[in-house]
PDB file of C-alpha atoms in Angstrom:
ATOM      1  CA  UNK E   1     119.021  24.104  36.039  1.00  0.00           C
ATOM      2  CA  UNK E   2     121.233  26.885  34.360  1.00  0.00           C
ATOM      3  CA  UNK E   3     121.612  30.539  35.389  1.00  0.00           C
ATOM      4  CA  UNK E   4     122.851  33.892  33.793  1.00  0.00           C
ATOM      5  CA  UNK E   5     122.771  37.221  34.891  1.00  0.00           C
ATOM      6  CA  UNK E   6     120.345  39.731  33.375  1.00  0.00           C
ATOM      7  CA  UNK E   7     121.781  43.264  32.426  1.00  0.00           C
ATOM      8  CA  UNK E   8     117.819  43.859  31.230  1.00  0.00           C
ATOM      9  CA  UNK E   9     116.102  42.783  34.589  1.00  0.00           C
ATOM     10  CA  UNK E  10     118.751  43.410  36.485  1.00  0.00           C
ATOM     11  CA  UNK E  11     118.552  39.930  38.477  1.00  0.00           C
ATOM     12  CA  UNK E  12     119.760  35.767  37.698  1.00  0.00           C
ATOM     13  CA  UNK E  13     117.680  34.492  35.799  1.00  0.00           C
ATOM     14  CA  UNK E  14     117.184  30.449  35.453  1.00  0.00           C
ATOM     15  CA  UNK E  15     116.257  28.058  32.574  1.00  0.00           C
ATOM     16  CA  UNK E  16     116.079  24.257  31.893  1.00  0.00           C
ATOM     17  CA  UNK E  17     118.466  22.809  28.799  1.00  0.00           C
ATOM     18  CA  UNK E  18     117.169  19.580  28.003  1.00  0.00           C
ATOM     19  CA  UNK E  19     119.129  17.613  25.430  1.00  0.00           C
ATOM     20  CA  UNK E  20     118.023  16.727  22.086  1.00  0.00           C
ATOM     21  CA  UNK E  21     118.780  17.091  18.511  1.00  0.00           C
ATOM     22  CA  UNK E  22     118.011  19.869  15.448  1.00  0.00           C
ATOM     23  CA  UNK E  23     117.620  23.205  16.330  1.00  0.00           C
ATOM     24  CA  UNK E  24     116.411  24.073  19.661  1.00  0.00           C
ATOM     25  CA  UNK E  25     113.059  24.954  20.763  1.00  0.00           C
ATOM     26  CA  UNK E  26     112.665  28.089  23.068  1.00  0.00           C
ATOM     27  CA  UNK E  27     109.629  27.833  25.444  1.00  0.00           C
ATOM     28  CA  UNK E  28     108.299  30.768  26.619  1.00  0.00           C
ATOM     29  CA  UNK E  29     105.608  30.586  29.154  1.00  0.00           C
ATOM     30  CA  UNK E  30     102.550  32.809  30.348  1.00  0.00           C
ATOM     31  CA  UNK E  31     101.092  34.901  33.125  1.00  0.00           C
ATOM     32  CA  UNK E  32     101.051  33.188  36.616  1.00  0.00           C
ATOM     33  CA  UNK E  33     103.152  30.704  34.720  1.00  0.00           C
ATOM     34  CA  UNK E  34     106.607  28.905  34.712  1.00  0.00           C
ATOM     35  CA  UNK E  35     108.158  27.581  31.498  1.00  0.00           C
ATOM     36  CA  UNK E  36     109.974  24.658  34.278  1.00  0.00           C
ATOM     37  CA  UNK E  37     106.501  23.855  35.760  1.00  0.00           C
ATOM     38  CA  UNK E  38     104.318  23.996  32.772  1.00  0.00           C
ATOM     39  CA  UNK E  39     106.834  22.296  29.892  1.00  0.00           C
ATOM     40  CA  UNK E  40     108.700  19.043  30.554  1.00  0.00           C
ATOM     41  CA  UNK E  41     105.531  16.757  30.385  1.00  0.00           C
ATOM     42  CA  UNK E  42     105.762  18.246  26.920  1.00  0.00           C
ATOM     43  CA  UNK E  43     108.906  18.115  25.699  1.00  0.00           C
ATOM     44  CA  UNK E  44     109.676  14.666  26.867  1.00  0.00           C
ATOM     45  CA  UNK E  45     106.339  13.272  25.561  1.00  0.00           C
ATOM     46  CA  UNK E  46     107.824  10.594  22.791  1.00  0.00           C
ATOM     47  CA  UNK E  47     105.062  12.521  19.992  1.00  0.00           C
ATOM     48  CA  UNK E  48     107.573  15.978  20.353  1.00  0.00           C
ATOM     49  CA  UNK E  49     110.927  14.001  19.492  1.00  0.00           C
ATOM     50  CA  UNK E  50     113.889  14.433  20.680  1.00  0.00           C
ATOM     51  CA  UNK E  51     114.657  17.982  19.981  1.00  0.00           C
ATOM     52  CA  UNK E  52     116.404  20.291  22.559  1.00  0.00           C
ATOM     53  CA  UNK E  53     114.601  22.153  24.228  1.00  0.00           C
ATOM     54  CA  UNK E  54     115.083  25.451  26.421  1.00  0.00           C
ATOM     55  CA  UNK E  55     112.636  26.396  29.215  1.00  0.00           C
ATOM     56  CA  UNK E  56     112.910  29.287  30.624  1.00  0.00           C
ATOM     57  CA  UNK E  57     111.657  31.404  33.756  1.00  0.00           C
ATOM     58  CA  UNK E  58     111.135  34.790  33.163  1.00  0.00           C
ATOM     59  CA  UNK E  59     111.767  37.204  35.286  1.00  0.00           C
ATOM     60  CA  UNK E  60     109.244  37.303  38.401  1.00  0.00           C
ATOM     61  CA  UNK E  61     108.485  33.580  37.972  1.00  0.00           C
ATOM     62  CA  UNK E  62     109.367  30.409  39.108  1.00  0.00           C
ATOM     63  CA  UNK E  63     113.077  29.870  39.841  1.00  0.00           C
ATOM     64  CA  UNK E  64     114.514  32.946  38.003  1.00  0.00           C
ATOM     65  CA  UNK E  65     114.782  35.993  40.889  1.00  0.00           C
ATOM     66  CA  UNK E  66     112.132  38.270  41.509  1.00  0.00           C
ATOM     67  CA  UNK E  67     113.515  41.857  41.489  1.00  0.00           C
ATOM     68  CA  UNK E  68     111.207  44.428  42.808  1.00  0.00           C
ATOM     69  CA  UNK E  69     112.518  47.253  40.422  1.00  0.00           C
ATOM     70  CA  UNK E  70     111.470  45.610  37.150  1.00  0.00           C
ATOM     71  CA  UNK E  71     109.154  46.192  34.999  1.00  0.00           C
ATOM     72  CA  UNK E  72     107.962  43.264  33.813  1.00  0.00           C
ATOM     73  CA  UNK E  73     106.328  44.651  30.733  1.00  0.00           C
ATOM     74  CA  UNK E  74     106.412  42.538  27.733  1.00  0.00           C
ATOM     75  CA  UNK E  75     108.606  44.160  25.966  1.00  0.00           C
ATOM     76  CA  UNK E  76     111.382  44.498  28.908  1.00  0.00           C
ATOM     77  CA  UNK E  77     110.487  40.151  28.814  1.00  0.00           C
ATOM     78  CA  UNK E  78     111.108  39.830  25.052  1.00  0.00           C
ATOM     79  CA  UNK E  79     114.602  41.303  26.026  1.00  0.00           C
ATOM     80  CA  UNK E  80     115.552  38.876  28.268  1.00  0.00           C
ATOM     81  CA  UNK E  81     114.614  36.312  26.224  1.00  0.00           C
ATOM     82  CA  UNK E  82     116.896  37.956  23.496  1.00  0.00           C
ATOM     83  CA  UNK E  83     119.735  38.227  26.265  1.00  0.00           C
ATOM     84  CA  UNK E  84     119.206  34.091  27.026  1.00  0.00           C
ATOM     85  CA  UNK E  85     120.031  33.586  23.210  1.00  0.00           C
ATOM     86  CA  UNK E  86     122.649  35.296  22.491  1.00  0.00           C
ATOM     87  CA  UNK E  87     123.966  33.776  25.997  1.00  0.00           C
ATOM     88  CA  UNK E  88     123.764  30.557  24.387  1.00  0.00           C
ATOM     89  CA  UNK E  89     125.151  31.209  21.058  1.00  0.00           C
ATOM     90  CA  UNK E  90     122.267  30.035  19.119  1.00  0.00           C
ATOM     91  CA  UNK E  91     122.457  30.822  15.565  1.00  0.00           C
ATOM     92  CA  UNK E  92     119.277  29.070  14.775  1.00  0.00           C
ATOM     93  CA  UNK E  93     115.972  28.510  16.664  1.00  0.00           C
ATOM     94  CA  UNK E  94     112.124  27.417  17.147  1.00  0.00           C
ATOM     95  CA  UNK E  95     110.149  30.109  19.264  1.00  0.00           C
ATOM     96  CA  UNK E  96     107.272  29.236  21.275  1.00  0.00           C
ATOM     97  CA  UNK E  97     105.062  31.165  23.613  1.00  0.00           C
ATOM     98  CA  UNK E  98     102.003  30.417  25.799  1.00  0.00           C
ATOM     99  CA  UNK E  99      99.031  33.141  26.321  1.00  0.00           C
ATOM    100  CA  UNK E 100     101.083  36.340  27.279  1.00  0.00           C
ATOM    101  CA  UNK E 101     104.260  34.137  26.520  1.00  0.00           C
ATOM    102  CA  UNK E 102     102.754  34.195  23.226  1.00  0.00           C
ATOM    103  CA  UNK E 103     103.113  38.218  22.841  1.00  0.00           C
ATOM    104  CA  UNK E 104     106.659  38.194  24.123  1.00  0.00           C
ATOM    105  CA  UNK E 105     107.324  35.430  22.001  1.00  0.00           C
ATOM    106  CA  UNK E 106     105.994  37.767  18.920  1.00  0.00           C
ATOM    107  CA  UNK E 107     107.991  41.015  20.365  1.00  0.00           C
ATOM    108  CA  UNK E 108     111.079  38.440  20.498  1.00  0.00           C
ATOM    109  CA  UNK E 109     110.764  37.248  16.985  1.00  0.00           C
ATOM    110  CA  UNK E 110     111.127  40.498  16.078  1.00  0.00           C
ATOM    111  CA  UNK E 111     114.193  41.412  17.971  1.00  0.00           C
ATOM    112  CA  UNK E 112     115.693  38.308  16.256  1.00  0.00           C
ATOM    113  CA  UNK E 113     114.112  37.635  13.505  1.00  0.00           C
ATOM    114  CA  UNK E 114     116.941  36.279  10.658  1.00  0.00           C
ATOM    115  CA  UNK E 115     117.545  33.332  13.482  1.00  0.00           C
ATOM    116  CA  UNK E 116     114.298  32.299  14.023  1.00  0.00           C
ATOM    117  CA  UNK E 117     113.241  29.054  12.056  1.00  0.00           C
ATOM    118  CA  UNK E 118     109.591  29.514  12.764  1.00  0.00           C
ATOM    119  CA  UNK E 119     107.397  31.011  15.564  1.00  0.00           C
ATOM    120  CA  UNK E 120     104.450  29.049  17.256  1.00  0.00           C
ATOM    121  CA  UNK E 121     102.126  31.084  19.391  1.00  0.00           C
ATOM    122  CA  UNK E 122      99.025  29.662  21.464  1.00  0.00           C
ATOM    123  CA  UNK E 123      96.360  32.099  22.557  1.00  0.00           C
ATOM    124  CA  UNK E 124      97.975  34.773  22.660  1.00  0.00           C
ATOM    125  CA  UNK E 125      97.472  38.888  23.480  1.00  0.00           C
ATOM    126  CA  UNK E 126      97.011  40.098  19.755  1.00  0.00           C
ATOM    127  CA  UNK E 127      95.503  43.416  21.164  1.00  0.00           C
ATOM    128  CA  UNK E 128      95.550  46.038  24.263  1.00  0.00           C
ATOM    129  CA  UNK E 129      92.643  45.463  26.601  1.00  0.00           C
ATOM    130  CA  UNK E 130      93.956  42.583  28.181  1.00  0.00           C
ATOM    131  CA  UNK E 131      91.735  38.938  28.500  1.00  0.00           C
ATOM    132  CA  UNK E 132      89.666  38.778  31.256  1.00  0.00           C
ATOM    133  CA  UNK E 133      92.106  37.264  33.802  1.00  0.00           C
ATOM    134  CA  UNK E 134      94.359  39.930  32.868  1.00  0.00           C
ATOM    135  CA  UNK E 135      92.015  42.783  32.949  1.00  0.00           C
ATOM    136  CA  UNK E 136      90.682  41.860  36.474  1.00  0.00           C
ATOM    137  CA  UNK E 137      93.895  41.658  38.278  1.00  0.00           C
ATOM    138  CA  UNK E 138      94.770  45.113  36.299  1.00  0.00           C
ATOM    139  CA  UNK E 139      91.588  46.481  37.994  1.00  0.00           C
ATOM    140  CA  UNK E 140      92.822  46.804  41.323  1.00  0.00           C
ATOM    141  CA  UNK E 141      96.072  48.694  42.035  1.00  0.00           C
ATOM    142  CA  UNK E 142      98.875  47.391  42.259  1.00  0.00           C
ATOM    143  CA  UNK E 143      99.341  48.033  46.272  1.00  0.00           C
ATOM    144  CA  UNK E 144      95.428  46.047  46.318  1.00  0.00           C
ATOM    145  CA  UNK E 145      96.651  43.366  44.519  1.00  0.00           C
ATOM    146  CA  UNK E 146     100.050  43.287  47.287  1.00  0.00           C
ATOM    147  CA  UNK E 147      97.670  42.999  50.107  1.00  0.00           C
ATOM    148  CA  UNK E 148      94.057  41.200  49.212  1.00  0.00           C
ATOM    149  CA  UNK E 149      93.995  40.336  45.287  1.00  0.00           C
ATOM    150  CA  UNK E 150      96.806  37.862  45.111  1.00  0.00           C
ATOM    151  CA  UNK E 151      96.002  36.082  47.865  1.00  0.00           C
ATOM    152  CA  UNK E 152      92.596  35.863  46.863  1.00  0.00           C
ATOM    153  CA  UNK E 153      93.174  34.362  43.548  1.00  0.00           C
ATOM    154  CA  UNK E 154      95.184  31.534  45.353  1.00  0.00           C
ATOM    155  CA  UNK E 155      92.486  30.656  47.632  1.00  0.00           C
ATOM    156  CA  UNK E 156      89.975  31.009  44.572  1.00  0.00           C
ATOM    157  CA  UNK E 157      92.182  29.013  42.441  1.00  0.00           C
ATOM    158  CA  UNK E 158      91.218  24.805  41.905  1.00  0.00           C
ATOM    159  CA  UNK E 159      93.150  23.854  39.377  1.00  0.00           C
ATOM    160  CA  UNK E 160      97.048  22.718  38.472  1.00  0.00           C
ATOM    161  CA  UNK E 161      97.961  26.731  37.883  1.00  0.00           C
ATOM    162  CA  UNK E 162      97.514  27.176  41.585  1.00  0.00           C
ATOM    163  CA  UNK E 163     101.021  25.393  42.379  1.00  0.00           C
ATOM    164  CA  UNK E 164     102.867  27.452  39.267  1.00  0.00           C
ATOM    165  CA  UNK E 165     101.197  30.487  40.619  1.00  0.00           C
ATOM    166  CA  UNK E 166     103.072  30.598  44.112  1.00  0.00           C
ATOM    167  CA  UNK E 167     105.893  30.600  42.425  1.00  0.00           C
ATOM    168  CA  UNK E 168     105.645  33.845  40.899  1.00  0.00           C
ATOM    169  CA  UNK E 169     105.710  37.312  42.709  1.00  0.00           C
ATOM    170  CA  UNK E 170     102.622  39.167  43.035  1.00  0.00           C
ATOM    171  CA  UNK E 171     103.929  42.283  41.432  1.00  0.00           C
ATOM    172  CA  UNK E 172     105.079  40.642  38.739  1.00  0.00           C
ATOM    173  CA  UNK E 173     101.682  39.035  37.921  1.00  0.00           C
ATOM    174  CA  UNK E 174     100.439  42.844  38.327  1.00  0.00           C
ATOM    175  CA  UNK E 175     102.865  44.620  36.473  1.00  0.00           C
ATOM    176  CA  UNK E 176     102.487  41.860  33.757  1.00  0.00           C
ATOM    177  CA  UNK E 177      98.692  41.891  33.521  1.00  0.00           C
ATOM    178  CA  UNK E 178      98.827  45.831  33.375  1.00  0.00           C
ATOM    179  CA  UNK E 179     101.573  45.446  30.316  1.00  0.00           C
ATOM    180  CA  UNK E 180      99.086  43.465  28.442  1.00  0.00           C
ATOM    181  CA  UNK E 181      96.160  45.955  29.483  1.00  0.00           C
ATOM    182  CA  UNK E 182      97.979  48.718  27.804  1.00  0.00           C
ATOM    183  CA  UNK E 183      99.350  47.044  24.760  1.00  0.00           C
ATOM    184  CA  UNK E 184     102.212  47.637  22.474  1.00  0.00           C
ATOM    185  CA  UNK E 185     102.625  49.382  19.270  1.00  0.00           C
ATOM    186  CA  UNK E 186     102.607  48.086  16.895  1.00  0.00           C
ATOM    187  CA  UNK E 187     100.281  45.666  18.254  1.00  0.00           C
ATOM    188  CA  UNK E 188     101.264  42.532  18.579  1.00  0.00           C
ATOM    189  CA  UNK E 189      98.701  41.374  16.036  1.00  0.00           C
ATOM    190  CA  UNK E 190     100.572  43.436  13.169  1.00  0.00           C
ATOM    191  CA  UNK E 191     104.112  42.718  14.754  1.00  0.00           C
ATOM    192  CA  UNK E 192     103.103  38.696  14.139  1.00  0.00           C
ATOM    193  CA  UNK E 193     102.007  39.073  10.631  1.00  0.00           C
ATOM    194  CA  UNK E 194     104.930  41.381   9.619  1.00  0.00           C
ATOM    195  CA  UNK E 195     107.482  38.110  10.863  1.00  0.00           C
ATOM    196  CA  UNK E 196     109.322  37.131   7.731  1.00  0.00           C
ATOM    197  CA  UNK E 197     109.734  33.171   9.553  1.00  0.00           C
ATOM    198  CA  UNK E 198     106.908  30.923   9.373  1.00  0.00           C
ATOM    199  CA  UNK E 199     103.967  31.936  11.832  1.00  0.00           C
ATOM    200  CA  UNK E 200     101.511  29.114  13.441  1.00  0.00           C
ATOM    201  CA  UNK E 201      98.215  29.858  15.393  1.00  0.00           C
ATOM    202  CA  UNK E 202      97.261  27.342  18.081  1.00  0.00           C
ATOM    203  CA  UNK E 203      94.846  27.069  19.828  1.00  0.00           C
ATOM    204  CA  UNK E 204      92.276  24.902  22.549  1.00  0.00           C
ATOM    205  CA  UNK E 205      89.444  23.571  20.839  1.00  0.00           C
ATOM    206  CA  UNK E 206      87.479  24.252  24.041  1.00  0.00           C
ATOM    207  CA  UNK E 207      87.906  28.309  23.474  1.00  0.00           C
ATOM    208  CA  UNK E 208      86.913  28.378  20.242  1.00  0.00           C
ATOM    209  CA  UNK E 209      84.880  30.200  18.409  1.00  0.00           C
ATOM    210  CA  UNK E 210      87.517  32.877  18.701  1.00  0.00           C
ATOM    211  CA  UNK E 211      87.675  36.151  16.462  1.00  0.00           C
ATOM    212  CA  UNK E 212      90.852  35.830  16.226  1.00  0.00           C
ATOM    213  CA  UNK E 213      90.788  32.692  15.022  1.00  0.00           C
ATOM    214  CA  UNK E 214      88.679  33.392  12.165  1.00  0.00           C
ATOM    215  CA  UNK E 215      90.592  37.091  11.099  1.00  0.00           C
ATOM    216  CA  UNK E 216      94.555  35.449  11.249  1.00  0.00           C
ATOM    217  CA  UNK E 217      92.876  32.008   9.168  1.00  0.00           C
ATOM    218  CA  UNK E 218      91.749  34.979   6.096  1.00  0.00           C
ATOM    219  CA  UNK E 219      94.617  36.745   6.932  1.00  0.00           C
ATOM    220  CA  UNK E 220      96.253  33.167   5.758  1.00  0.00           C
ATOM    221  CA  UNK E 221      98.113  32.107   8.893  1.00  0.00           C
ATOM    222  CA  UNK E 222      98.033  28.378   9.611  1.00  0.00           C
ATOM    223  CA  UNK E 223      95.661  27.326  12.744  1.00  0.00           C
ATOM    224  CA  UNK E 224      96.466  24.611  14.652  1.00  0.00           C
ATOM    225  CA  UNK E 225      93.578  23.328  16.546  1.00  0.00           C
ATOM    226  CA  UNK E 226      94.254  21.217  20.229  1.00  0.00           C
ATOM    227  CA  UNK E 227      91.589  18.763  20.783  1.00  0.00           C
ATOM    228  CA  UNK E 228      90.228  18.140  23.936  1.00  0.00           C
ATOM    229  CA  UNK E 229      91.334  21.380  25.591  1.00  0.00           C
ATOM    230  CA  UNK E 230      91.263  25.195  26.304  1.00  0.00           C
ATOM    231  CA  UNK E 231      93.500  27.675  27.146  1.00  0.00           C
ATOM    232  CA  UNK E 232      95.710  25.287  29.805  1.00  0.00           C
ATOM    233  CA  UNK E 233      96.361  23.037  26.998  1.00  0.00           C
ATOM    234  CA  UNK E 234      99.497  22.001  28.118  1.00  0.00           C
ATOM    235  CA  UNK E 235      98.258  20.082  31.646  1.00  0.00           C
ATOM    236  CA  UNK E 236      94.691  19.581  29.685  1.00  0.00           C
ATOM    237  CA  UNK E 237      95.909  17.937  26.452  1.00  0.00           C
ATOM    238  CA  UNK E 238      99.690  17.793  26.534  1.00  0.00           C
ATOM    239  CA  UNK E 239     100.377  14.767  24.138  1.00  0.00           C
ATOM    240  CA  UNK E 240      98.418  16.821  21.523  1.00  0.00           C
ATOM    241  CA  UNK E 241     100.532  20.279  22.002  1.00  0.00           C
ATOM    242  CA  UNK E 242     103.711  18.097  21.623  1.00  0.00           C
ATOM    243  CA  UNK E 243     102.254  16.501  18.705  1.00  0.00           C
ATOM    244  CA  UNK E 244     101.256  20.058  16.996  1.00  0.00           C
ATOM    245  CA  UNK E 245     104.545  21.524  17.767  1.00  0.00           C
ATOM    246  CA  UNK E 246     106.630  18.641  16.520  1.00  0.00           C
ATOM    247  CA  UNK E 247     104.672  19.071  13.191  1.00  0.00           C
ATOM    248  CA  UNK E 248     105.088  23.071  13.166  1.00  0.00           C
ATOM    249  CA  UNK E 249     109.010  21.751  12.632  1.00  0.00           C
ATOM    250  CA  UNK E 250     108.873  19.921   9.751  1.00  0.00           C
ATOM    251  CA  UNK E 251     111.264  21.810   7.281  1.00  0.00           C
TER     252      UNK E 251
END
């Protein structure tokens, strides 16, 4: 586990380095999330190779610190991210992001775009309003969420994301559900297709039919497709995710 202190946040903030070859891969994870929890099943499945790859914990979430003043918008994430890179030097780089990962990881592309080697985004926020697990924590305020919501959603909770959960702070999961409520501009559906790198789609088979699926395939981005799984596709299917990703690198 490394550590570097973030000017942006304000806080340490913490990230697996695993060794490998090529240009590294960045992992950016989503809401609820942790890029330590959610990724190494992934990245050391033999289909992904033996690239390098860098997971980190935002802000708020798993081991990086949990500052109360921070935002935790998107944006304000995207900049950390930024921060990590140019902590490590890296001249050259693959960009991935998970479900809200997936809109930092746009908004980071952006920031950096003449070093990134390609960007690979599944499910993510392409538009304000939120999804619906986003939009119903954003519902309550953010003092509700403190003292019933959070706790709610962990006793609610049955599945694998219960355990990453914990390990984020409940105002962060607010304050990041309300970022992706309100949206950015431009939207992180135009920021993506205005990326001069290559851009890749993925997505669970189990959530299709999406609509934005269908628009960004006419719009003549490349869709990846994970069998077997839907929107958790890295505990549901995580061979296949490896698989995809290794093949986004192909240059």
């Amino acid at each position: 586990m490394n550590s570097f202190y973030s000017q942006q946040a304000g806080c340490t903030v913490r990230w697996h380095d695993l060794p490998g070859t090529g240009d590294p891969v960045v992992f950016i994870h989503g809401l609820g999330c942790a890029a330590s929890y959610e990724y190494p099943r992934v990245v050391r499945d033999p289909l992904f190779g033996a690239r390098r790859a860098i997971l980190i914990d935002l802000p708020g979430s798993g081991y990086s610190d949990k500052p109360l003043h921070y935002s935790y918008r998107t944006s304000d994430q995207a900049r950390v991210v930024v921060e990590l890179i140019n902590h490590l030097k890296l001249d050259t780089f693959w960009l991935y992001g998970h479900s809200m990962g997936g809109s930092i990881a746009i908004e980071t592309a952006g920031l950096l775009a003449t070093r990134v080697k390609g960007l690979m985004v599944s499910e993510p926020n392409f538009h304000a309003g939120g999804g619906m697990f986003s939009r119903s924590i954003a519902a309550q305020t953010e003092q509700q969420f403190l003292e019933q919501g959070y706790d709610a959603m962990l006793r609610a909770e049955t599945t694998a994301w219960a355990g990453c959960l914990q390990s984020n702070a409940p105002y962060a999961v607010w304050r990041g559900a309300s970022s992706l409520v309100e949206g950015v501009e431009p939207e992180w559906e135009a920021q993506f297709l205005s990326l001069p790198c290559p851009v890749t789609l993925i997505f669970g088979e189990l959530s299709l039919p999406d609509d934005d699926v269908d628009n960004l395939q006419q719009k003549g981005v490349a869709v990846k497709i994970i069998p077997a799984a839907g929107h958790s596709m890295s505990w549901e299917n995580p061979s296949a995710l490896a698989k995809t990703l290794a093949g986004c690198m192909v240059v």
